[in-house]
Amino acid sequence: MHIEFIEFLIRGILIGAVYGMLAFPVSLLYATTDSVDLSVGAYAVLAAAVSMAVGGVLGIALALGAAVAASLIVGLLSARIHGRRGGRSDPLVVVLATFGFAVVLESLILTVFGKDPMVRQAFDQAWMLGGIHISPQGVLNVATALLLVALLYVWLYRSAWGRDMRACAASSLAAVLAGIPVSRIALATYVVGGLLAGIAGVLILYTTGVSYSAGLHLTIAGFGAAALFGLQSPMRGFAGGVAIGMVQSLSAGYLPSGWASAMPMLVTLMVLVSGRANVAGIVGGRA
């Protein structure tokens, strides 16, 4: 029983790393623009579909390119909405626009790639460590996620671009007065978010697989991971993803069938209702 529990826990960490990666674009955009992109999950599914159809390294490259292109369209759409409203648009309008784009993207994926489940396996068998089965793909997921965490940290806290992003997070008006190109920062944030979601989508393809309609579920998972410990911090979002992955794995192992996907969302809902999730606006940079 003890080994079984540890195995479920490790499996949850390996799965949660992908959820944490989906939290990155959610947190980055919220911290920079005070908005949320509901197309994040659709970018991941699009990347998985392209990688599945083409295959190999070329497929992965095209998959990431497709995710970035889709996020660029959403970023331009967001900028257009802000422009029509004199730069004072309600963030909810942008959120609804991203949801509409996600629906369109889901229909496009269904039309072009079909409704069959998409999954690839890069490894034939699991590793054994002390009697515990460990997925090599899961280890690769965690390694990739930790690398991205390190790169994001350097980008946010050790680069001029990251400094400008944190300035936008603190006050977009003050950033404009300081000469920071807020609109370009926002557009770049959408594009980076698309790239991160695309990477997560490719990893999901090689881990559990994905269906054309999984976009909304992945978006909710990413938002839940980001909101668990604070929407404004991509680093905390990764920790939230790991926590959700562990809850899902333990639920699948010890609770009745069907609760595995519901329990992480239930835990997230309880955190939000309790008021413990730090989703307040930015008041001085990221934690």
mmCIF file of C-alpha atoms in Angstrom, residues 4-247:
data_model
loop_
_atom_site.group_PDB
_atom_site.id
_atom_site.type_symbol
_atom_site.label_atom_id
_atom_site.label_comp_id
_atom_site.label_asym_id
_atom_site.label_seq_id
_atom_site.Cartn_x
_atom_site.Cartn_y
_atom_site.Cartn_z
ATOM 1 C CA GLU A 4 1.267 2.061 -4.297
ATOM 2 C CA PHE A 5 0.633 5.461 -2.689
ATOM 3 C CA ILE A 6 4.109 6.692 -3.611
ATOM 4 C CA GLU A 7 3.629 5.473 -7.179
ATOM 5 C CA PHE A 8 0.324 7.350 -7.495
ATOM 6 C CA LEU A 9 1.989 10.436 -6.004
ATOM 7 C CA ILE A 10 4.901 10.306 -8.453
ATOM 8 C CA ARG A 11 2.522 9.714 -11.340
ATOM 9 C CA GLY A 12 0.560 12.777 -10.261
ATOM 10 C CA ILE A 13 3.711 14.906 -10.181
ATOM 11 C CA LEU A 14 4.673 13.763 -13.676
ATOM 12 C CA ILE A 15 1.176 14.533 -15.010
ATOM 13 C CA GLY A 16 0.904 17.779 -13.054
ATOM 14 C CA ALA A 17 4.031 19.150 -14.700
ATOM 15 C CA VAL A 18 2.042 19.503 -17.935
ATOM 16 C CA TYR A 19 -0.810 21.256 -16.112
ATOM 17 C CA GLY A 20 1.780 23.588 -14.632
ATOM 18 C CA MET A 21 3.023 24.374 -18.126
ATOM 19 C CA LEU A 22 -0.530 25.276 -19.150
ATOM 20 C CA ALA A 23 -0.635 27.621 -16.152
ATOM 21 C CA PHE A 24 2.361 29.590 -17.477
ATOM 22 C CA PRO A 25 0.502 31.408 -20.287
ATOM 23 C CA VAL A 26 -2.534 31.998 -18.052
ATOM 24 C CA SER A 27 -0.423 33.642 -15.349
ATOM 25 C CA LEU A 28 1.749 35.617 -17.760
ATOM 26 C CA LEU A 29 -1.214 37.155 -19.551
ATOM 27 C CA TYR A 30 -3.144 37.893 -16.373
ATOM 28 C CA ALA A 31 -0.149 39.556 -14.787
ATOM 29 C CA THR A 32 0.546 41.680 -17.867
ATOM 30 C CA THR A 33 -2.923 42.585 -19.158
ATOM 31 C CA ASP A 34 -5.304 41.697 -16.292
ATOM 32 C CA SER A 35 -7.088 39.328 -18.680
ATOM 33 C CA VAL A 36 -7.259 35.592 -19.391
ATOM 34 C CA ASP A 37 -6.898 33.803 -22.731
ATOM 35 C CA LEU A 38 -9.490 31.000 -22.895
ATOM 36 C CA SER A 39 -7.897 29.687 -26.095
ATOM 37 C CA VAL A 40 -4.858 28.296 -24.271
ATOM 38 C CA GLY A 41 -6.226 24.745 -24.303
ATOM 39 C CA ALA A 42 -7.127 25.055 -27.987
ATOM 40 C CA TYR A 43 -3.529 26.041 -28.815
ATOM 41 C CA ALA A 44 -2.352 22.872 -27.059
ATOM 42 C CA VAL A 45 -4.824 20.683 -28.965
ATOM 43 C CA LEU A 46 -3.874 22.319 -32.268
ATOM 44 C CA ALA A 47 -0.194 21.636 -31.596
ATOM 45 C CA ALA A 48 -0.958 18.031 -30.706
ATOM 46 C CA ALA A 49 -3.034 17.568 -33.870
ATOM 47 C CA VAL A 50 -0.342 18.991 -36.163
ATOM 48 C CA SER A 51 2.384 16.959 -34.471
ATOM 49 C CA MET A 52 0.248 13.829 -34.783
ATOM 50 C CA ALA A 53 -0.461 14.412 -38.471
ATOM 51 C CA VAL A 54 3.097 15.229 -39.558
ATOM 52 C CA GLY A 55 5.178 13.288 -37.076
ATOM 53 C CA GLY A 56 8.832 13.522 -36.148
ATOM 54 C CA VAL A 57 10.867 16.620 -35.383
ATOM 55 C CA LEU A 58 9.303 18.459 -38.326
ATOM 56 C CA GLY A 59 5.858 17.761 -36.890
ATOM 57 C CA ILE A 60 6.856 19.202 -33.518
ATOM 58 C CA ALA A 61 8.315 22.321 -35.155
ATOM 59 C CA LEU A 62 5.184 22.854 -37.258
ATOM 60 C CA ALA A 63 3.019 22.189 -34.207
ATOM 61 C CA LEU A 64 4.720 24.934 -32.208
ATOM 62 C CA GLY A 65 4.502 27.257 -35.209
ATOM 63 C CA ALA A 66 0.757 26.602 -35.515
ATOM 64 C CA ALA A 67 0.201 27.324 -31.814
ATOM 65 C CA VAL A 68 2.190 30.562 -32.047
ATOM 66 C CA ALA A 69 0.285 31.633 -35.179
ATOM 67 C CA ALA A 70 -3.062 30.998 -33.455
ATOM 68 C CA SER A 71 -2.009 32.974 -30.377
ATOM 69 C CA LEU A 72 -0.765 35.798 -32.608
ATOM 70 C CA ILE A 73 -4.227 36.033 -34.175
ATOM 71 C CA VAL A 74 -5.801 36.236 -30.720
ATOM 72 C CA GLY A 75 -3.265 38.866 -29.663
ATOM 73 C CA LEU A 76 -4.046 40.987 -32.715
ATOM 74 C CA LEU A 77 -7.767 40.518 -32.086
ATOM 75 C CA SER A 78 -7.281 41.688 -28.507
ATOM 76 C CA ALA A 79 -5.314 44.725 -29.679
ATOM 77 C CA ARG A 80 -8.083 45.514 -32.186
ATOM 78 C CA ILE A 81 -10.707 45.414 -29.441
ATOM 79 C CA HIS A 82 -8.604 47.694 -27.256
ATOM 80 C CA GLY A 83 -8.035 50.058 -30.203
ATOM 81 C CA ARG A 84 -11.726 50.368 -31.012
ATOM 82 C CA ARG A 85 -12.476 51.218 -27.404
ATOM 83 C CA GLY A 86 -9.707 53.744 -27.033
ATOM 84 C CA GLY A 87 -7.518 51.402 -25.009
ATOM 85 C CA ARG A 88 -10.121 51.128 -22.233
ATOM 86 C CA SER A 89 -11.927 47.936 -23.090
ATOM 87 C CA ASP A 90 -13.426 45.745 -20.397
ATOM 88 C CA PRO A 91 -11.147 42.699 -19.916
ATOM 89 C CA LEU A 92 -14.293 40.552 -20.006
ATOM 90 C CA VAL A 93 -14.839 41.504 -23.654
ATOM 91 C CA VAL A 94 -11.395 40.175 -24.551
ATOM 92 C CA VAL A 95 -11.996 37.005 -22.515
ATOM 93 C CA LEU A 96 -15.242 36.331 -24.388
ATOM 94 C CA ALA A 97 -13.482 36.959 -27.698
ATOM 95 C CA THR A 98 -10.808 34.391 -26.839
ATOM 96 C CA PHE A 99 -13.523 31.886 -25.923
ATOM 97 C CA GLY A 100 -15.161 32.426 -29.312
ATOM 98 C CA PHE A 101 -11.836 31.883 -31.048
ATOM 99 C CA ALA A 102 -11.328 28.667 -29.074
ATOM 100 C CA VAL A 103 -14.678 27.355 -30.337
ATOM 101 C CA VAL A 104 -13.748 28.235 -33.919
ATOM 102 C CA LEU A 105 -10.352 26.576 -33.507
ATOM 103 C CA GLU A 106 -11.973 23.423 -32.115
ATOM 104 C CA SER A 107 -14.251 23.224 -35.164
ATOM 105 C CA LEU A 108 -11.258 23.746 -37.461
ATOM 106 C CA ILE A 109 -9.325 20.941 -35.766
ATOM 107 C CA LEU A 110 -12.324 18.605 -36.083
ATOM 108 C CA THR A 111 -12.736 19.449 -39.774
ATOM 109 C CA VAL A 112 -9.079 19.115 -40.739
ATOM 110 C CA PHE A 113 -7.846 16.341 -38.462
ATOM 111 C CA GLY A 114 -11.008 14.391 -37.670
ATOM 112 C CA LYS A 115 -12.502 13.163 -34.408
ATOM 113 C CA ASP A 116 -10.219 10.198 -33.710
ATOM 114 C CA PRO A 117 -8.188 10.380 -30.465
ATOM 115 C CA MET A 118 -4.624 11.563 -30.979
ATOM 116 C CA VAL A 119 -1.823 9.816 -29.087
ATOM 117 C CA ARG A 120 1.794 8.828 -29.669
ATOM 118 C CA GLN A 121 4.168 6.790 -27.522
ATOM 119 C CA ALA A 122 7.863 7.625 -27.548
ATOM 120 C CA PHE A 123 8.791 4.954 -24.978
ATOM 121 C CA ASP A 124 7.869 1.262 -25.028
ATOM 122 C CA GLN A 125 8.074 0.540 -21.319
ATOM 123 C CA ALA A 126 8.262 2.196 -17.918
ATOM 124 C CA TRP A 127 11.315 2.378 -15.702
ATOM 125 C CA MET A 128 11.440 0.454 -12.424
ATOM 126 C CA LEU A 129 12.884 2.196 -9.362
ATOM 127 C CA GLY A 130 12.530 0.487 -6.011
ATOM 128 C CA GLY A 131 9.470 -1.420 -7.202
ATOM 129 C CA ILE A 132 7.821 1.776 -8.485
ATOM 130 C CA HIS A 133 6.867 2.210 -12.138
ATOM 131 C CA ILE A 134 8.068 5.560 -13.504
ATOM 132 C CA SER A 135 7.098 6.859 -16.926
ATOM 133 C CA PRO A 136 10.110 8.054 -18.973
ATOM 134 C CA GLN A 137 7.799 10.475 -20.781
ATOM 135 C CA GLY A 138 6.671 11.866 -17.450
ATOM 136 C CA VAL A 139 10.281 12.463 -16.433
ATOM 137 C CA LEU A 140 10.825 14.245 -19.751
ATOM 138 C CA ASN A 141 7.740 16.366 -19.038
ATOM 139 C CA VAL A 142 9.072 17.416 -15.637
ATOM 140 C CA ALA A 143 12.536 18.174 -17.050
ATOM 141 C CA THR A 144 11.000 20.302 -19.807
ATOM 142 C CA ALA A 145 8.767 22.133 -17.347
ATOM 143 C CA LEU A 146 11.636 22.878 -14.964
ATOM 144 C CA LEU A 147 13.725 24.170 -17.859
ATOM 145 C CA LEU A 148 10.886 26.460 -18.880
ATOM 146 C CA VAL A 149 10.499 27.653 -15.279
ATOM 147 C CA ALA A 150 14.191 28.594 -15.248
ATOM 148 C CA LEU A 151 13.966 30.346 -18.625
ATOM 149 C CA LEU A 152 10.832 32.235 -17.572
ATOM 150 C CA TYR A 153 12.494 33.352 -14.365
ATOM 151 C CA VAL A 154 15.511 34.689 -16.243
ATOM 152 C CA TRP A 155 13.245 36.369 -18.797
ATOM 153 C CA LEU A 156 10.986 37.979 -16.186
ATOM 154 C CA TYR A 157 13.586 39.056 -13.656
ATOM 155 C CA ARG A 158 16.885 39.332 -15.540
ATOM 156 C CA SER A 159 15.942 40.958 -18.842
ATOM 157 C CA ALA A 160 14.784 44.397 -19.951
ATOM 158 C CA TRP A 161 11.721 42.848 -21.573
ATOM 159 C CA GLY A 162 10.764 41.179 -18.299
ATOM 160 C CA ARG A 163 11.249 44.465 -16.473
ATOM 161 C CA ASP A 164 8.848 46.138 -18.889
ATOM 162 C CA MET A 165 6.342 43.309 -18.413
ATOM 163 C CA ARG A 166 6.475 43.745 -14.651
ATOM 164 C CA ALA A 167 5.983 47.483 -15.124
ATOM 165 C CA CYS A 168 2.852 46.794 -17.187
ATOM 166 C CA ALA A 169 1.668 44.431 -14.467
ATOM 167 C CA ALA A 170 2.093 47.091 -11.790
ATOM 168 C CA SER A 171 0.339 49.853 -13.769
ATOM 169 C CA SER A 172 -0.297 49.980 -17.499
ATOM 170 C CA LEU A 173 -0.897 53.748 -17.337
ATOM 171 C CA ALA A 174 2.410 54.373 -15.578
ATOM 172 C CA ALA A 175 4.112 52.102 -18.098
ATOM 173 C CA VAL A 176 2.714 54.146 -20.997
ATOM 174 C CA LEU A 177 3.871 57.386 -19.361
ATOM 175 C CA ALA A 178 7.321 55.834 -18.949
ATOM 176 C CA GLY A 179 7.492 55.151 -22.683
ATOM 177 C CA ILE A 180 7.012 51.381 -22.487
ATOM 178 C CA PRO A 181 5.219 49.939 -25.566
ATOM 179 C CA VAL A 182 2.367 48.327 -23.632
ATOM 180 C CA SER A 183 0.527 47.080 -26.728
ATOM 181 C CA ARG A 184 3.623 45.326 -28.054
ATOM 182 C CA ILE A 185 4.314 43.823 -24.625
ATOM 183 C CA ALA A 186 0.766 42.467 -24.537
ATOM 184 C CA LEU A 187 1.042 41.015 -28.053
ATOM 185 C CA ALA A 188 4.364 39.360 -27.202
ATOM 186 C CA THR A 189 2.769 37.869 -24.080
ATOM 187 C CA TYR A 190 0.036 36.260 -26.206
ATOM 188 C CA VAL A 191 2.657 34.824 -28.560
ATOM 189 C CA VAL A 192 4.831 33.462 -25.757
ATOM 190 C CA GLY A 193 1.697 31.984 -24.204
ATOM 191 C CA GLY A 194 0.903 30.240 -27.482
ATOM 192 C CA LEU A 195 4.419 28.796 -27.637
ATOM 193 C CA LEU A 196 4.197 27.482 -24.062
ATOM 194 C CA ALA A 197 0.752 26.006 -24.691
ATOM 195 C CA GLY A 198 2.057 24.402 -27.887
ATOM 196 C CA ILE A 199 4.911 22.749 -26.003
ATOM 197 C CA ALA A 200 2.422 21.462 -23.420
ATOM 198 C CA GLY A 201 0.186 20.141 -26.210
ATOM 199 C CA VAL A 202 3.009 18.142 -27.792
ATOM 200 C CA LEU A 203 3.940 16.661 -24.407
ATOM 201 C CA ILE A 204 0.300 15.746 -23.746
ATOM 202 C CA LEU A 205 0.182 13.996 -27.126
ATOM 203 C CA TYR A 206 3.080 11.785 -26.058
ATOM 204 C CA THR A 207 1.789 11.302 -22.500
ATOM 205 C CA THR A 208 -1.956 10.626 -22.311
ATOM 206 C CA GLY A 209 -3.130 11.664 -25.761
ATOM 207 C CA VAL A 210 -5.798 14.222 -26.547
ATOM 208 C CA SER A 211 -9.063 14.596 -28.450
ATOM 209 C CA TYR A 212 -10.185 17.477 -30.631
ATOM 210 C CA SER A 213 -12.643 18.624 -27.940
ATOM 211 C CA ALA A 214 -10.160 18.679 -25.045
ATOM 212 C CA GLY A 215 -9.359 22.387 -25.378
ATOM 213 C CA LEU A 216 -11.804 23.649 -22.756
ATOM 214 C CA HIS A 217 -10.768 20.977 -20.247
ATOM 215 C CA LEU A 218 -7.093 21.885 -20.705
ATOM 216 C CA THR A 219 -7.880 25.585 -20.346
ATOM 217 C CA ILE A 220 -9.745 24.931 -17.096
ATOM 218 C CA ALA A 221 -6.857 22.782 -15.860
ATOM 219 C CA GLY A 222 -4.378 25.556 -16.661
ATOM 220 C CA PHE A 223 -6.547 28.228 -15.055
ATOM 221 C CA GLY A 224 -7.110 26.067 -11.985
ATOM 222 C CA ALA A 225 -3.382 25.451 -11.649
ATOM 223 C CA ALA A 226 -2.642 29.165 -11.994
ATOM 224 C CA ALA A 227 -5.378 30.222 -9.549
ATOM 225 C CA LEU A 228 -4.504 27.694 -6.862
ATOM 226 C CA PHE A 229 -1.558 29.673 -5.459
ATOM 227 C CA GLY A 230 -1.988 33.027 -7.211
ATOM 228 C CA LEU A 231 -2.790 33.991 -10.792
ATOM 229 C CA GLN A 232 -0.076 36.619 -10.970
ATOM 230 C CA SER A 233 2.878 34.265 -10.563
ATOM 231 C CA PRO A 234 3.896 31.782 -13.304
ATOM 232 C CA MET A 235 6.210 30.060 -10.815
ATOM 233 C CA ARG A 236 3.367 29.445 -8.386
ATOM 234 C CA GLY A 237 1.235 28.314 -11.326
ATOM 235 C CA PHE A 238 3.649 25.459 -11.953
ATOM 236 C CA ALA A 239 3.335 24.404 -8.297
ATOM 237 C CA GLY A 240 -0.442 24.562 -8.661
ATOM 238 C CA GLY A 241 -0.267 22.281 -11.697
ATOM 239 C CA VAL A 242 1.759 19.717 -9.767
ATOM 240 C CA ALA A 243 -0.773 19.852 -6.917
ATOM 241 C CA ILE A 244 -3.683 19.308 -9.305
ATOM 242 C CA GLY A 245 -1.861 16.416 -10.957
ATOM 243 C CA MET A 246 -1.337 14.707 -7.592
ATOM 244 C CA VAL A 247 -4.977 15.164 -6.628
#
